[in-house]
Every structure is written in structure tokens, then in C-alpha cells.
PDB file of C-alpha atoms and ligand atoms in Angstrom:
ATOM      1  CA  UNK A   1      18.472 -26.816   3.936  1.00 54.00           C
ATOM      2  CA  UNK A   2      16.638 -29.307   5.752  1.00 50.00           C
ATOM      3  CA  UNK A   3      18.953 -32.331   4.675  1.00 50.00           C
ATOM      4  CA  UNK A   4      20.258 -34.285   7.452  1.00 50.00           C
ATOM      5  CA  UNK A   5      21.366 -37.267   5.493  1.00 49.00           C
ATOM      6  CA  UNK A   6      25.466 -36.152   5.496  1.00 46.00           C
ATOM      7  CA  UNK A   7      25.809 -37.323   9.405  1.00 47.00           C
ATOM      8  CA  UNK A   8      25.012 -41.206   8.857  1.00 44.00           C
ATOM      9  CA  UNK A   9      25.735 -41.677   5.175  1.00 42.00           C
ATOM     10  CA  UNK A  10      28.947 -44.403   6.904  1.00 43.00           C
ATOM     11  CA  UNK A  11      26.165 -46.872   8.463  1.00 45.00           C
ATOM     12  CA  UNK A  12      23.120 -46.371   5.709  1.00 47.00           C
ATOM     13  CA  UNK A  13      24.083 -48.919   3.051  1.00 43.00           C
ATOM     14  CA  UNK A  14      21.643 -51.333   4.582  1.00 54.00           C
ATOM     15  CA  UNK A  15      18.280 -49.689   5.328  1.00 56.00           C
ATOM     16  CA  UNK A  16      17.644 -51.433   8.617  1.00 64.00           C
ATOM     17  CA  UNK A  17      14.384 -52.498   9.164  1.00 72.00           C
ATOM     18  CA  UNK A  18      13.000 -52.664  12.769  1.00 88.00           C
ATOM     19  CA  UNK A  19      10.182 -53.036  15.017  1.00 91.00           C
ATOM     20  CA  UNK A  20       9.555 -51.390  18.432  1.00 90.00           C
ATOM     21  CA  UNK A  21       6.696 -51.849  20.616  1.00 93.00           C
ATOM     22  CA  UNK A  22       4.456 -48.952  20.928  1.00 95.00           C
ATOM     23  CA  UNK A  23       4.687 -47.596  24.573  1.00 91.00           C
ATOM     24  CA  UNK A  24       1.524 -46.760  24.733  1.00 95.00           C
ATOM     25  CA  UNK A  25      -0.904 -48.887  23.126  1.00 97.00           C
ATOM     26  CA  UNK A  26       1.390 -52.122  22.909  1.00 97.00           C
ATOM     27  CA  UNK A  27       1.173 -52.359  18.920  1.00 97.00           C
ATOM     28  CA  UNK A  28       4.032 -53.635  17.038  1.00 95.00           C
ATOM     29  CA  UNK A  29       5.371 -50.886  14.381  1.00 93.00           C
ATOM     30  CA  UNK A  30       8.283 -51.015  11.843  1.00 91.00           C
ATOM     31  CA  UNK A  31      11.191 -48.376  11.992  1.00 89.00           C
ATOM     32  CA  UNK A  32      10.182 -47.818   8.401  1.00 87.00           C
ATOM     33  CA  UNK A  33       7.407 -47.207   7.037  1.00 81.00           C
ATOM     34  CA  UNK A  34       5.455 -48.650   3.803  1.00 77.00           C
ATOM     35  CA  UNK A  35       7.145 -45.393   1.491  1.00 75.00           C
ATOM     36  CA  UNK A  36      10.494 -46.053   3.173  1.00 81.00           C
ATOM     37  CA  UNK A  37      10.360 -43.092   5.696  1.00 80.00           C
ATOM     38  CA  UNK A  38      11.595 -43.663   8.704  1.00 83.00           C
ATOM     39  CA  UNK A  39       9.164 -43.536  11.442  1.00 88.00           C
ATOM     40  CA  UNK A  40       9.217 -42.892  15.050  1.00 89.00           C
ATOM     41  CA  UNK A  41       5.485 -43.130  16.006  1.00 95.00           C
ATOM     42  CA  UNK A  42       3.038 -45.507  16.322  1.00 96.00           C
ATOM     43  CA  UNK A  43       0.767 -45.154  12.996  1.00 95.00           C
ATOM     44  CA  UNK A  44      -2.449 -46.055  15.641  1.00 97.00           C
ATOM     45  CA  UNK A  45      -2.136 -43.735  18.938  1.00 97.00           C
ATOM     46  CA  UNK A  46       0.847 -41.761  17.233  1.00 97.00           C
ATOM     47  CA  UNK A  47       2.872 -41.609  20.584  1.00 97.00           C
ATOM     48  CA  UNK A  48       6.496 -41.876  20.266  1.00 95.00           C
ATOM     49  CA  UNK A  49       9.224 -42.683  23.031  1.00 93.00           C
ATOM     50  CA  UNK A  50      12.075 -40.427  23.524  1.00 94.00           C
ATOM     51  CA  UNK A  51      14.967 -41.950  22.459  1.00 91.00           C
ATOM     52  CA  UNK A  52      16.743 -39.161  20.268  1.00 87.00           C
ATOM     53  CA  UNK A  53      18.468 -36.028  21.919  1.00 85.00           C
ATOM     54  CA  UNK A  54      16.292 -33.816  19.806  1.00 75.00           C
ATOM     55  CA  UNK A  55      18.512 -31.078  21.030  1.00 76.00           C
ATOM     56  CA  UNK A  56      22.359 -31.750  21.570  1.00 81.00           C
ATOM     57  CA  UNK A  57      21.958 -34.475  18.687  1.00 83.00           C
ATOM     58  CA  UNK A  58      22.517 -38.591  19.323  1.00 88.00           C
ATOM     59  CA  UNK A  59      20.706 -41.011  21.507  1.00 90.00           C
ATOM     60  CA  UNK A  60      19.187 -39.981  24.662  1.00 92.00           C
ATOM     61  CA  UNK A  61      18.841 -42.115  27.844  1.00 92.00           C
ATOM     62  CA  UNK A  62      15.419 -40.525  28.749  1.00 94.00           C
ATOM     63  CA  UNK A  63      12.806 -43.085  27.337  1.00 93.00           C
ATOM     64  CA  UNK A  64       9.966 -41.199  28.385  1.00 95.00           C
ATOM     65  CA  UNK A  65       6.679 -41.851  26.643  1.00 96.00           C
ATOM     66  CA  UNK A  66       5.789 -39.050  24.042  1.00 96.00           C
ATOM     67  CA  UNK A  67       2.773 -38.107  23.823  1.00 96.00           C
ATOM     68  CA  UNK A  68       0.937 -35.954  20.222  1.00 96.00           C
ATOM     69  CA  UNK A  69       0.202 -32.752  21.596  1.00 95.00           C
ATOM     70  CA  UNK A  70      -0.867 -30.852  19.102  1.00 94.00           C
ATOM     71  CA  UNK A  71      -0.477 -30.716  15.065  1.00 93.00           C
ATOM     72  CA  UNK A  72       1.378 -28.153  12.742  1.00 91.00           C
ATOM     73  CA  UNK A  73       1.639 -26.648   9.036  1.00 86.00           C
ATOM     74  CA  UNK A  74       4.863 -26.706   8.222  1.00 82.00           C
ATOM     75  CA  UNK A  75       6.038 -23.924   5.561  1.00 84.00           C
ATOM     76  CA  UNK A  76       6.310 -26.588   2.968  1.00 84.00           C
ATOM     77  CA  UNK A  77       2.350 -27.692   3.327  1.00 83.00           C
ATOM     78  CA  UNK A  78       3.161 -30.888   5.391  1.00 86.00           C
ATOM     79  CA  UNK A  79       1.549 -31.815   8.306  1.00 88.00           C
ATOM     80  CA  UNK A  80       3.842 -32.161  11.526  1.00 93.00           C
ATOM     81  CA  UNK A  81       2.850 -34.041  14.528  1.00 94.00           C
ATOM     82  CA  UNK A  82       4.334 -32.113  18.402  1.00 95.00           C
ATOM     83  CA  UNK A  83       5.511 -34.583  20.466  1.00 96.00           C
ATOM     84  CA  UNK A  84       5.971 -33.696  24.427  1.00 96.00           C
ATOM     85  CA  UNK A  85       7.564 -36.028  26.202  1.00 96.00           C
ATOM     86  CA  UNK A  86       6.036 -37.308  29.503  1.00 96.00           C
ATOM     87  CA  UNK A  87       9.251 -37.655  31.527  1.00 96.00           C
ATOM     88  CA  UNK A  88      11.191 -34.559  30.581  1.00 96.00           C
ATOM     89  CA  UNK A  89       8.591 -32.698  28.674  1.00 96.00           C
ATOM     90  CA  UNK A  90      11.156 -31.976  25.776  1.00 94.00           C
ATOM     91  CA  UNK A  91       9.236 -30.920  22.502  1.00 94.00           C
ATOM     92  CA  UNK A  92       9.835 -32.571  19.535  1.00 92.00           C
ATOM     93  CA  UNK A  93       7.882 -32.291  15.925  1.00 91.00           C
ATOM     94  CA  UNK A  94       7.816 -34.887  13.043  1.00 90.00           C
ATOM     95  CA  UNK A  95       6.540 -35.542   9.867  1.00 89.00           C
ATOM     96  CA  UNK A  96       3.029 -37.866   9.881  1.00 91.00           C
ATOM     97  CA  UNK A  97       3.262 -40.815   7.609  1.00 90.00           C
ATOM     98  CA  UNK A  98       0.612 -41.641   5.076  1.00 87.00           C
ATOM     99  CA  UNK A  99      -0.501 -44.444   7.170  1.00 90.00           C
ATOM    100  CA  UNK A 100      -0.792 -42.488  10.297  1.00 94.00           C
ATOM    101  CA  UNK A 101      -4.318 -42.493  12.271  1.00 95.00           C
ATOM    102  CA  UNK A 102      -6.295 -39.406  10.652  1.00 93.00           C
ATOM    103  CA  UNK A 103      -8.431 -39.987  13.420  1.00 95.00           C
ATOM    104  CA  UNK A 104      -6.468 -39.230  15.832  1.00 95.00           C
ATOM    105  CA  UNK A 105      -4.437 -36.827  13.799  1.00 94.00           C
ATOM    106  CA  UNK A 106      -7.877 -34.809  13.674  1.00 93.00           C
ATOM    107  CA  UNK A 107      -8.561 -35.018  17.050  1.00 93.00           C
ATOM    108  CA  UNK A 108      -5.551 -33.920  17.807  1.00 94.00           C
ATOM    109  CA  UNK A 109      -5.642 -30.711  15.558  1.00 92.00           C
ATOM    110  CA  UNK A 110      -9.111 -29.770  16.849  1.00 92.00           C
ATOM    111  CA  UNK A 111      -8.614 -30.305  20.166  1.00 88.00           C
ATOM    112  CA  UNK A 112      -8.001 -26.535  20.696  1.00 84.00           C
ATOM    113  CA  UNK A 113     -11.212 -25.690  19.696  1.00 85.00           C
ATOM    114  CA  UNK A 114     -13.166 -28.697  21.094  1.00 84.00           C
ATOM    115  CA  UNK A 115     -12.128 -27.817  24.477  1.00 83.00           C
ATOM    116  CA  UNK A 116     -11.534 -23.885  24.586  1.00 84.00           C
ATOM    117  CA  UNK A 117      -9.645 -22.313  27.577  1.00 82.00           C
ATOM    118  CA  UNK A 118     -12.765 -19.660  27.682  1.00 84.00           C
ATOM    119  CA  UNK A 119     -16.405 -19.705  27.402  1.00 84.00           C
ATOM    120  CA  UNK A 120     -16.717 -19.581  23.322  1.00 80.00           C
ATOM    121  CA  UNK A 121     -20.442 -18.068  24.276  1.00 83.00           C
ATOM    122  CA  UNK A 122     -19.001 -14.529  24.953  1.00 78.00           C
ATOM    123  CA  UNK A 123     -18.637 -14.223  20.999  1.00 77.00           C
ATOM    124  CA  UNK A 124     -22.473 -15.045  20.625  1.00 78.00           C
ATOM    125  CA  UNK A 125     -22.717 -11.529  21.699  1.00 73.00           C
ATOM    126  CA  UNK A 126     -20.681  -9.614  18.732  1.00 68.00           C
TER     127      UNK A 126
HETATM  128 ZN1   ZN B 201       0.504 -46.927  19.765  1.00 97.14          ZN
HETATM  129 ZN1   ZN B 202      12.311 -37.221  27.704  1.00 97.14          ZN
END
């Protein structure tokens, strides 16, 4: 169902490990991470660059910085970080990795209800 391993299974004998710089706060981070998922974020500010066509599939040419909007549940119990991208403002979602920054991963989730788009004291008086 959610298997997309059948598209590269030619070029994954070797799992290629990888660095890219973080576009946002300059750190260094491995393509893979320590439990051999691949990862696309930085594990410290958890932005992300677009370099996948999230939508027709294959690389894309944008290389906008993308930022962690927001966080999700998905079905299956497993946290998903929402990526918008900067440049293009395509949405994208991922799975965190266990060393991601809970920090900012809670900030993140919360920030909703930190900052509310209304005045939260209008419920003080039900
Ligand atoms: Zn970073
Ligand atoms: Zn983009």
C-alpha cells in the first residue's frame, strides 16, 4: 500500500550514504539516518530543501528552502512532519526520525494553540 521501493530497486544495491548541508541552519546531515531511513531534514531545525517533485514524481529543479509547518498523526500512529516550501510553497509531509529535534517538533505541533487566530478569552465566558 504505501511501498514505494519497486521504482529504484535497479540503483539500491549500494545504500548510498550522503551528506547535505542544511539550508537553513548550515549543519551537516547524512542522507541516512542512524536506523537506516532515509532522511530529508535536518534532525536540528527540521527544514528540508525541495529537491523531489513531490507531485509528478523525480527530481525537481526548485531548491527552495522548506520550511516545518505544522505536524501530523498519520493513520498508522506515526508522527509526520508538513513541509511548505518557501519558493513554490508546494506541501510535502514526511516521516520524523528518532533523532529528530523534539523540541522543535513540539513547538511546531503547538504552535496552533500558542498563537491562536482569535482571542482564546471569549471561551472564559462558557
Ligand atoms: Zn538545519
Ligand atoms: Zn519548491
Amino acid at each position: 500500500m504505501s511501498s514505494n521501493k519497486s521504482r529504484s530497486s535497479a540503483s539500491n544495491n549500494a545504500l548510498k550514504i550522503s551528506t547535505f548541508t542544511c539550508t537553513w541552519c548550515g549543519l551537516t546531515v547524512s542522507t541516512v539516518a542512524r536506523d537506516g531511513v532515509r532522511r530529508n531534514h535536518c534532525p536540528s531545525c527540521l527544514h528540508s530543501q525541495h529537491v523531489l517533485d513531490h507531485v509528478e514524481g523525480g527530481a525537481s529543479d526548485c531548491h527552495g528552502r522548506m520550511a516545518p509547518i505544522a505536524v501530523a498523526m498519520h493513520r498508522t500512529d506515526e508522527w509526520m512532519v508538513i513541509h511548505r516550501c518557501m519558493r513554490c510553497d508546494e506541501l510535502t509531509s514526511n516521516h520524523i526520525c528518532a533523532d529528530d529535534n523534539q523540541l522543535i517538533l513540539m513547538r511546531t505541533a503547538v504552535r496552533p494553540l500558542a498563537q491562536p487566530p482569535f482571542p482564546l478569552e471569549s471561551f472564559g465566558g462558557l
